[in-house]
């Protein structure tokens, strides 16, 4: 026992070397295993929403989810263990950007055990309560730390620069995009991407229908969830073309899974909005060092995205809504919210190399 304790203390004692970075290939594997983890959660979310007979913790859907956790956490631990075998100890063995993910691994496992106990004692949630379960909130928080590991790894990597290629930035984009889907899942009651085209048209066709109030509210919430990650990346890098398209294509997967992909026109509108945002970036060239262009993008992004949302809904849901103030004003509100976000994220221009 004394020898074991001595071995653990020796392993945890920092050997003093500066922490290094992993390769792009390693980050890409981390991101792809995070995709497995995220897709597993989407499958589980679909099952909770669409299968009324769920009565146990031990389901194929949980197997897909937790196997993804095992894969990505095993890979993160392996990166540390490789450094330990090379003679590093303590923090010196943990690659840059991987510490939070490493700490989150045992925390996620603990919340998983708590979730199993919760389901065993209190049953399986299938409605709004699933989004407020303490064990689920713990799982989602630690999961977010794990799958954003490639983003933290890339943030100050010495080889990335201020204008990376899409290939170099892809692991960070994938990690952050799937993190945004976790947020959208736990804000499902405020997710405009789950609405169908006809529901959008009907909601904005009556001033007496409370659905109009709700749609206006969820559009604002979803606008923030979609745009905030893009603005974060843009504050650090000059984003290459395709970045927002990738992020928005990932963003539609969670609401698509929850609705059984019954609202494809709405989901397609968001993907097209991603392409439009990439075109805006190419035109405006926003970055942390170009504050006016950054603010302009933030405002125009919200306006363009939600104009496309209403346009696709109208084209496939029975025509323009009957209340013109609602369908013309809602994209303007989104644009103004985007402008406020831009001002909050970048109150003053910064050197992107030091961001």
XYZ file of C-alpha atoms in Angstrom:
355
model
C 0.000 0.000 0.000
C 2.828 2.376 0.882
C 4.513 1.624 -2.449
C 1.243 2.347 -4.296
C 0.812 5.682 -2.516
C 4.400 6.596 -3.284
C 3.834 5.742 -6.949
C 0.719 7.920 -7.124
C 2.495 10.856 -5.457
C 5.378 10.496 -7.910
C 2.970 10.439 -10.857
C 1.154 13.560 -9.661
C 4.302 15.506 -8.834
C 4.934 17.972 -11.642
C 8.188 17.235 -13.476
C 8.584 20.858 -14.467
C 8.521 20.753 -18.273
C 6.347 23.237 -20.132
C 3.150 21.658 -21.425
C 3.157 20.924 -25.132
C 0.556 20.830 -27.888
C -0.810 17.786 -29.649
C -0.805 17.491 -33.430
C -3.659 18.545 -35.687
C -4.302 14.867 -36.374
C -4.703 14.179 -32.643
C -7.131 17.071 -32.272
C -9.079 15.826 -35.283
C -9.424 12.365 -33.729
C -10.571 14.018 -30.478
C -13.162 16.012 -32.421
C -14.424 12.985 -34.372
C -14.772 10.895 -31.224
C -16.648 13.879 -29.796
C -18.967 13.601 -32.810
C -19.671 9.984 -31.805
C -20.392 11.241 -28.293
C -22.674 14.008 -29.606
C -24.540 11.804 -32.085
C -25.114 9.315 -29.265
C -26.766 12.070 -27.258
C -28.928 13.031 -30.242
C -30.087 9.421 -30.604
C -30.911 9.348 -26.902
C -32.767 12.682 -27.186
C -34.795 11.279 -30.088
C -35.677 8.195 -28.038
C -36.797 10.227 -25.025
C -38.977 12.412 -27.243
C -40.493 9.736 -29.482
C -40.563 6.419 -27.581
C -43.182 6.318 -24.848
C -42.206 2.830 -23.650
C -38.808 3.803 -22.190
C -38.743 2.326 -18.697
C -35.107 1.516 -17.952
C -31.686 3.117 -17.930
C -30.206 0.246 -19.937
C -31.257 1.017 -23.510
C -29.514 0.945 -26.920
C -29.778 4.742 -26.928
C -27.836 5.083 -23.696
C -25.339 2.535 -25.055
C -24.675 4.765 -28.084
C -24.250 7.773 -25.812
C -22.014 6.230 -23.161
C -19.883 4.314 -25.679
C -19.079 7.680 -27.257
C -18.039 8.940 -23.843
C -15.826 5.892 -23.336
C -14.168 6.411 -26.723
C -13.377 10.121 -26.401
C -12.404 9.936 -22.724
C -10.128 6.959 -23.403
C -8.447 8.925 -26.182
C -7.901 11.977 -23.924
C -6.460 9.805 -21.153
C -4.186 8.104 -23.689
C -2.693 11.467 -24.716
C -1.733 12.084 -21.099
C -0.455 8.548 -20.574
C 1.819 8.812 -23.621
C 3.502 11.799 -22.004
C 3.761 9.986 -18.673
C 5.542 7.113 -20.412
C 7.912 9.676 -21.938
C 8.888 10.818 -18.441
C 6.573 13.748 -17.811
C 4.635 13.951 -14.537
C 1.744 15.972 -13.142
C 0.492 18.895 -15.230
C 3.527 18.599 -17.489
C 1.997 15.387 -18.879
C -1.281 17.056 -19.869
C -1.266 18.635 -23.365
C -2.310 22.248 -23.756
C -6.102 22.505 -23.936
C -6.714 19.003 -22.571
C -6.755 19.662 -18.826
C -10.424 20.672 -18.503
C -11.493 17.689 -20.607
C -9.357 15.344 -18.500
C -10.870 16.648 -15.251
C -14.366 16.369 -16.747
C -13.953 12.649 -17.545
C -14.319 11.299 -13.962
C -16.910 13.994 -13.226
C -19.021 12.819 -16.178
C -18.706 9.205 -14.999
C -19.918 10.240 -11.534
C -22.915 12.074 -12.990
C -23.619 9.017 -15.159
C -23.846 6.858 -12.049
C -26.079 9.487 -10.451
C -28.270 9.475 -13.572
C -28.650 5.690 -13.396
C -29.678 5.946 -9.728
C -32.069 8.800 -10.556
C -33.777 6.811 -13.326
C -33.937 3.683 -11.175
C -35.594 5.502 -8.277
C -37.713 8.117 -10.073
C -38.272 6.697 -13.560
C -37.485 7.936 -17.078
C -38.259 11.547 -17.970
C -39.972 12.138 -21.323
C -41.155 15.742 -21.166
C -39.899 19.155 -20.027
C -38.581 17.609 -16.811
C -35.772 15.897 -18.751
C -34.169 19.311 -19.310
C -34.076 20.154 -15.596
C -32.898 16.862 -14.097
C -29.852 17.635 -11.909
C -27.993 14.545 -13.137
C -28.654 15.524 -16.758
C -27.399 19.071 -16.127
C -24.215 17.639 -14.622
C -23.749 15.328 -17.602
C -24.259 18.108 -20.120
C -21.834 20.477 -18.369
C -19.026 17.938 -18.172
C -19.768 16.723 -21.706
C -19.399 20.281 -22.976
C -15.945 20.503 -21.384
C -14.909 17.224 -23.002
C -16.034 17.922 -26.568
C -14.625 21.473 -26.637
C -11.126 20.125 -25.969
C -10.037 20.690 -29.626
C -11.136 24.341 -29.373
C -9.011 24.969 -26.288
C -6.135 23.089 -27.891
C -6.269 25.275 -31.005
C -6.835 28.589 -29.232
C -3.170 29.396 -28.641
C -1.511 26.682 -30.738
C 1.751 28.056 -32.170
C 1.087 26.820 -35.717
C -2.413 28.176 -36.273
C -1.994 31.927 -36.745
C -4.728 34.534 -37.139
C -5.931 33.305 -40.559
C -6.108 29.510 -40.409
C -7.358 27.297 -43.217
C -10.659 25.469 -42.783
C -8.787 22.183 -42.438
C -6.605 23.524 -39.635
C -9.547 25.009 -37.765
C -11.963 22.135 -38.398
C -11.440 20.223 -35.093
C -12.107 23.419 -33.107
C -15.176 24.223 -35.231
C -16.600 20.722 -34.815
C -16.054 20.756 -31.053
C -17.675 24.147 -30.579
C -20.547 23.313 -32.951
C -21.461 20.185 -31.023
C -21.166 22.131 -27.759
C -23.755 24.556 -29.156
C -26.073 21.614 -29.862
C -25.899 20.710 -26.166
C -27.043 24.208 -25.313
C -29.857 24.014 -27.872
C -30.950 20.653 -26.433
C -31.292 22.030 -22.914
C -33.028 25.115 -24.244
C -35.401 23.039 -26.380
C -38.363 24.969 -25.001
C -36.808 28.020 -26.700
C -35.692 26.419 -29.975
C -37.155 27.967 -33.147
C -35.560 25.220 -35.250
C -38.112 22.730 -33.911
C -41.038 24.630 -35.432
C -42.609 23.469 -38.688
C -43.229 25.847 -41.629
C -47.003 25.863 -41.233
C -46.713 26.552 -37.497
C -44.467 29.540 -38.201
C -46.918 30.989 -40.711
C -49.910 30.432 -38.415
C -48.137 31.931 -35.384
C -47.387 35.192 -37.207
C -50.860 35.371 -38.768
C -52.791 36.343 -35.640
C -52.276 38.907 -32.890
C -54.602 37.000 -30.555
C -52.777 33.675 -30.808
C -50.180 33.322 -27.999
C -48.117 31.221 -30.411
C -46.973 34.472 -32.027
C -45.484 35.683 -28.740
C -43.790 32.344 -28.223
C -42.319 32.210 -31.729
C -40.929 35.738 -31.400
C -39.304 34.737 -28.106
C -37.779 31.467 -29.312
C -36.378 33.202 -32.401
C -34.404 35.535 -30.145
C -33.142 32.648 -27.979
C -32.127 30.551 -30.989
C -30.468 33.541 -32.620
C -28.192 33.891 -29.594
C -27.416 30.147 -29.476
C -26.465 30.120 -33.172
C -24.580 33.400 -33.369
C -22.625 33.520 -30.101
C -20.236 30.628 -30.982
C -19.518 32.222 -34.369
C -18.704 35.555 -32.751
C -16.414 33.808 -30.268
C -14.404 32.190 -33.062
C -14.399 35.396 -35.076
C -12.945 37.351 -32.158
C -9.940 35.030 -32.246
C -9.510 34.241 -35.966
C -10.318 35.489 -39.441
C -12.719 32.653 -40.235
C -12.148 30.719 -43.465
C -15.041 30.244 -45.888
C -17.232 27.301 -44.861
C -16.802 27.720 -41.106
C -20.339 28.941 -40.386
C -21.861 26.496 -42.861
C -20.266 23.619 -40.947
C -21.439 25.027 -37.608
C -25.022 25.600 -38.762
C -25.172 22.194 -40.465
C -24.245 20.623 -37.111
C -26.708 22.912 -35.313
C -29.727 21.488 -37.162
C -28.938 17.892 -36.185
C -30.231 18.141 -32.605
C -33.621 19.759 -33.394
C -33.851 17.433 -36.383
C -33.381 14.393 -34.144
C -35.899 15.706 -31.622
C -38.574 16.284 -34.279
C -37.804 13.176 -36.305
C -36.696 15.478 -39.171
C -40.320 16.383 -39.884
C -39.456 20.073 -40.382
C -36.791 19.788 -43.084
C -37.577 23.182 -44.751
C -36.795 25.000 -41.496
C -33.591 23.026 -40.983
C -32.582 23.662 -44.580
C -33.149 27.397 -44.056
C -30.590 27.386 -41.225
C -28.014 25.557 -43.348
C -28.539 28.047 -46.186
C -28.156 30.805 -43.599
C -24.761 29.310 -42.745
C -23.686 29.708 -46.379
C -25.039 33.284 -46.394
C -23.045 34.040 -43.239
C -19.878 32.726 -44.855
C -20.519 35.050 -47.799
C -20.984 37.942 -45.354
C -17.628 37.094 -43.764
C -15.929 37.048 -47.154
C -17.470 40.448 -47.974
C -16.975 42.232 -44.636
C -13.761 40.488 -43.454
C -14.709 40.845 -39.759
C -12.156 40.021 -37.071
C -11.129 41.021 -33.589
C -9.007 43.766 -35.093
C -11.799 45.172 -37.316
C -14.486 46.190 -34.851
C -16.823 47.965 -37.296
C -16.827 44.995 -39.665
C -17.349 42.664 -36.679
C -20.372 44.640 -35.481
C -21.770 44.873 -39.005
C -21.505 41.123 -39.436
C -23.174 40.470 -36.060
C -26.176 42.613 -36.986
C -26.508 41.459 -40.594
C -26.081 37.816 -39.616
C -29.160 37.869 -37.389
C -31.205 39.731 -39.999
C -30.224 37.443 -42.890
C -30.605 34.206 -40.931
C -34.128 34.938 -39.738
C -35.224 36.466 -43.022
C -34.316 33.138 -44.626
C -36.124 31.305 -41.809
C -39.367 33.177 -42.470
C -38.857 32.974 -46.236
C -38.479 29.188 -46.238
C -41.407 28.817 -43.832
C -43.612 30.989 -46.057
C -42.588 29.188 -49.231
C -43.419 25.760 -47.815
C -46.018 26.549 -45.149
C -48.831 28.221 -47.054
C -47.659 31.728 -47.919
C -46.621 34.846 -46.043
C -48.009 35.292 -42.504
C -51.008 37.585 -42.283
C -49.473 40.143 -39.892
C -46.768 42.019 -41.841
C -45.369 43.753 -38.752
C -44.449 40.358 -37.279
C -42.761 38.749 -40.252
C -40.945 41.928 -41.313
C -40.008 43.052 -37.809
C -38.793 39.735 -36.366
C -35.628 39.601 -38.543
C -34.891 43.223 -37.628
C -35.148 42.333 -33.929
C -32.757 39.433 -34.569
C -30.364 41.816 -36.278
C -30.479 44.249 -33.371
C -29.870 41.421 -30.897
C -26.942 40.335 -33.052
C -25.552 43.861 -32.990
C -25.773 43.924 -29.181
C -23.968 40.577 -29.035
C -21.274 41.955 -31.301
C -20.781 44.962 -29.028
C -20.616 42.716 -25.963
C -18.147 40.265 -27.507
C -15.941 42.994 -28.951
C -16.347 46.349 -27.184
C -12.903 47.366 -28.463
C -10.721 46.107 -31.283
C -8.094 43.546 -30.239
C -4.961 42.073 -31.741
C -6.156 38.675 -32.985
C -2.699 37.223 -32.377
C -3.113 38.044 -28.671
C -6.882 37.422 -28.361
